[in-house]
Amino acid sequence: GQSLEQPSEVTAVEGAIVQINCTYQTSGFYGLSWYQQHDGGAPTFLSYNALDGLEETGRFSSFLSRSDSYGYLLLQELQMKDSASYFCAVRDRGDYKLSFGAGTTVTVRA
Amino acid sequence: KAGVTQTPRYLIKTRGQQVTLSCSPISGHRSVSWYQQTPGQGLQFLFEYFSETQRNKGNFPGRFSGRQFSNSRSEMNVSTLELGDSALYLCASSTGTGGEQPQHFGDGTRLSIL
């Protein structure tokens, strides 16, 4: 199986940049995904890195380094609506199970 | 295109009872996965169904079971409910093929055990 670690909480002000790190232990996986979940809502897919490097989608970017077993989600120009929980996830190549990290709660202050 | 629909949205049960939750995936999606989410926890994987077959299963007791129908709709059942089963149960659908595919989640069923 997989083990994913990410910080539990991050607080920042509007307009700031936040980086959420995700370290994992797995023997083989397809790629690293990120999901956002607002309080009381459903998780929604944000980004996916199949290969090493940076993927940019608007204000959000995601990075993967397989050699370092590490990835991150970068939130730029923070807005109040970005206050949510963010989860990293990997799918094992062997049993095809998708495992999630415990989530990082991002709080954006005015 | 309609999203993933879960019913009911809220449910209150007592210990020892059993419960069945329903999930209708996005049209054309053949994979349905179920997750349990509790405060402070991530999404704990329960099981995944693909084309009516359980493809894999998480580390939950046998009280948790599921099935998928030919129209890809899925149900999960929990028998002999315990207080610790109180949680948000999320269903997610995807195409289920071709490596990693984004999971599309429903709004969940919030189950409370008294």
CSV table of N, CA and C in Angstrom, one decimal, chain B residues 3-47:
chain,number,residue,atom,x,y,z
B,3,GLY,N,-24.0,15.1,-12.4
B,3,GLY,CA,-22.9,14.6,-11.6
B,3,GLY,C,-23.2,13.3,-10.9
B,4,VAL,N,-22.3,13.0,-10.0
B,4,VAL,CA,-22.5,11.8,-9.1
B,4,VAL,C,-23.6,12.1,-8.1
B,5,THR,N,-24.6,11.2,-8.0
B,5,THR,CA,-25.7,11.4,-7.1
B,5,THR,C,-25.7,10.3,-6.0
B,6,GLN,N,-25.7,10.8,-4.8
B,6,GLN,CA,-25.7,9.9,-3.6
B,6,GLN,C,-27.0,10.1,-2.8
B,7,THR,N,-27.6,9.0,-2.5
B,7,THR,CA,-28.8,9.1,-1.6
B,7,THR,C,-28.7,8.0,-0.5
B,8,PRO,N,-29.3,8.3,0.7
B,8,PRO,CA,-29.8,9.7,1.0
B,8,PRO,C,-28.7,10.6,1.4
B,9,ARG,N,-28.9,11.9,1.6
B,9,ARG,CA,-27.9,12.8,2.0
B,9,ARG,C,-27.6,12.7,3.5
B,10,TYR,N,-28.6,12.4,4.3
B,10,TYR,CA,-28.4,12.3,5.7
B,10,TYR,C,-29.2,11.0,6.2
B,11,LEU,N,-28.6,10.4,7.2
B,11,LEU,CA,-29.2,9.2,7.8
B,11,LEU,C,-28.8,9.1,9.2
B,12,ILE,N,-29.8,8.7,10.0
B,12,ILE,CA,-29.6,8.5,11.5
B,12,ILE,C,-30.0,7.1,11.8
B,13,LYS,N,-29.1,6.3,12.3
B,13,LYS,CA,-29.4,4.9,12.7
B,13,LYS,C,-29.0,4.7,14.1
B,14,THR,N,-29.4,3.5,14.7
B,14,THR,CA,-28.9,3.1,16.0
B,14,THR,C,-28.0,1.9,15.9
B,15,ARG,N,-27.2,1.7,16.9
B,15,ARG,CA,-26.3,0.6,16.9
B,15,ARG,C,-27.0,-0.7,16.7
B,16,GLY,N,-26.3,-1.5,15.9
B,16,GLY,CA,-26.9,-2.9,15.6
B,16,GLY,C,-27.7,-2.9,14.3
B,17,GLN,N,-28.2,-1.8,13.9
B,17,GLN,CA,-29.0,-1.7,12.7
B,17,GLN,C,-28.0,-1.9,11.4
B,18,GLN,N,-28.7,-2.0,10.3
B,18,GLN,CA,-27.9,-2.0,9.1
B,18,GLN,C,-28.4,-0.9,8.1
B,19,VAL,N,-27.5,-0.5,7.2
B,19,VAL,CA,-27.9,0.6,6.3
B,19,VAL,C,-27.4,0.3,4.9
B,20,THR,N,-28.1,0.8,3.9
B,20,THR,CA,-27.7,0.7,2.5
B,20,THR,C,-27.7,2.1,1.9
B,21,LEU,N,-26.5,2.5,1.3
B,21,LEU,CA,-26.3,3.8,0.7
B,21,LEU,C,-26.3,3.5,-0.8
B,22,SER,N,-26.7,4.5,-1.6
B,22,SER,CA,-26.8,4.4,-3.0
B,22,SER,C,-26.0,5.4,-3.7
B,23,CYS,N,-25.4,5.1,-4.9
B,23,CYS,CA,-24.6,6.0,-5.7
B,23,CYS,C,-24.9,5.8,-7.1
B,24,SER,N,-25.3,6.9,-7.8
B,24,SER,CA,-25.4,6.8,-9.3
B,24,SER,C,-24.3,7.6,-9.9
B,25,PRO,N,-23.4,6.9,-10.7
B,25,PRO,CA,-22.3,7.6,-11.2
B,25,PRO,C,-22.6,8.5,-12.4
B,26,ILE,N,-21.6,9.2,-12.9
B,26,ILE,CA,-21.8,10.0,-14.1
B,26,ILE,C,-22.0,9.0,-15.3
B,27,SER,N,-22.9,9.4,-16.2
B,27,SER,CA,-23.2,8.6,-17.3
B,27,SER,C,-21.9,8.2,-18.1
B,28,GLY,N,-21.8,6.9,-18.3
B,28,GLY,CA,-20.6,6.5,-19.1
B,28,GLY,C,-19.4,6.0,-18.2
B,29,HIS,N,-19.5,6.4,-16.9
B,29,HIS,CA,-18.4,6.0,-16.0
B,29,HIS,C,-18.7,4.5,-15.5
B,30,ARG,N,-17.7,3.7,-15.6
B,30,ARG,CA,-17.9,2.3,-15.2
B,30,ARG,C,-17.3,2.0,-13.8
B,31,SER,N,-16.5,2.9,-13.3
B,31,SER,CA,-15.9,2.6,-12.0
B,31,SER,C,-16.5,3.5,-10.9
B,32,VAL,N,-16.8,2.8,-9.8
B,32,VAL,CA,-17.4,3.5,-8.6
B,32,VAL,C,-16.6,3.1,-7.4
B,33,SER,N,-16.1,4.1,-6.7
B,33,SER,CA,-15.3,3.8,-5.5
B,33,SER,C,-16.1,4.5,-4.3
B,34,TRP,N,-15.9,3.9,-3.1
B,34,TRP,CA,-16.5,4.3,-1.9
B,34,TRP,C,-15.4,4.7,-0.9
B,35,TYR,N,-15.6,5.8,-0.2
B,35,TYR,CA,-14.7,6.2,0.8
B,35,TYR,C,-15.4,6.6,2.1
B,36,GLN,N,-14.7,6.4,3.2
B,36,GLN,CA,-15.3,6.9,4.5
B,36,GLN,C,-14.4,8.1,4.9
B,37,GLN,N,-15.1,9.2,5.4
B,37,GLN,CA,-14.3,10.3,5.8
B,37,GLN,C,-14.9,10.7,7.2
B,38,THR,N,-13.9,10.8,8.2
B,38,THR,CA,-14.3,11.2,9.5
B,38,THR,C,-13.4,12.5,9.8
B,39,PRO,N,-13.9,13.3,10.8
B,39,PRO,CA,-13.2,14.5,11.1
B,39,PRO,C,-11.7,14.3,11.4
B,40,GLY,N,-10.8,15.0,10.8
B,40,GLY,CA,-9.4,14.9,11.0
B,40,GLY,C,-8.8,13.8,10.3
B,41,GLN,N,-9.6,13.0,9.6
B,41,GLN,CA,-9.0,11.9,8.8
B,41,GLN,C,-9.1,12.2,7.3
B,42,GLY,N,-8.3,11.6,6.6
B,42,GLY,CA,-8.4,11.7,5.1
B,42,GLY,C,-9.5,10.8,4.6
B,43,LEU,N,-9.5,10.6,3.4
B,43,LEU,CA,-10.5,9.7,2.8
B,43,LEU,C,-10.0,8.3,2.9
B,44,GLN,N,-10.7,7.5,3.6
B,44,GLN,CA,-10.3,6.1,3.8
B,44,GLN,C,-11.0,5.2,2.7
B,45,PHE,N,-10.2,4.5,1.9
B,45,PHE,CA,-10.8,3.8,0.8
B,45,PHE,C,-11.5,2.5,1.3
B,46,LEU,N,-12.7,2.4,0.9
B,46,LEU,CA,-13.5,1.2,1.2
B,46,LEU,C,-13.4,0.1,0.2
B,47,PHE,N,-13.9,0.4,-1.0
B,47,PHE,CA,-13.8,-0.5,-2.2
B,47,PHE,C,-14.1,0.2,-3.5
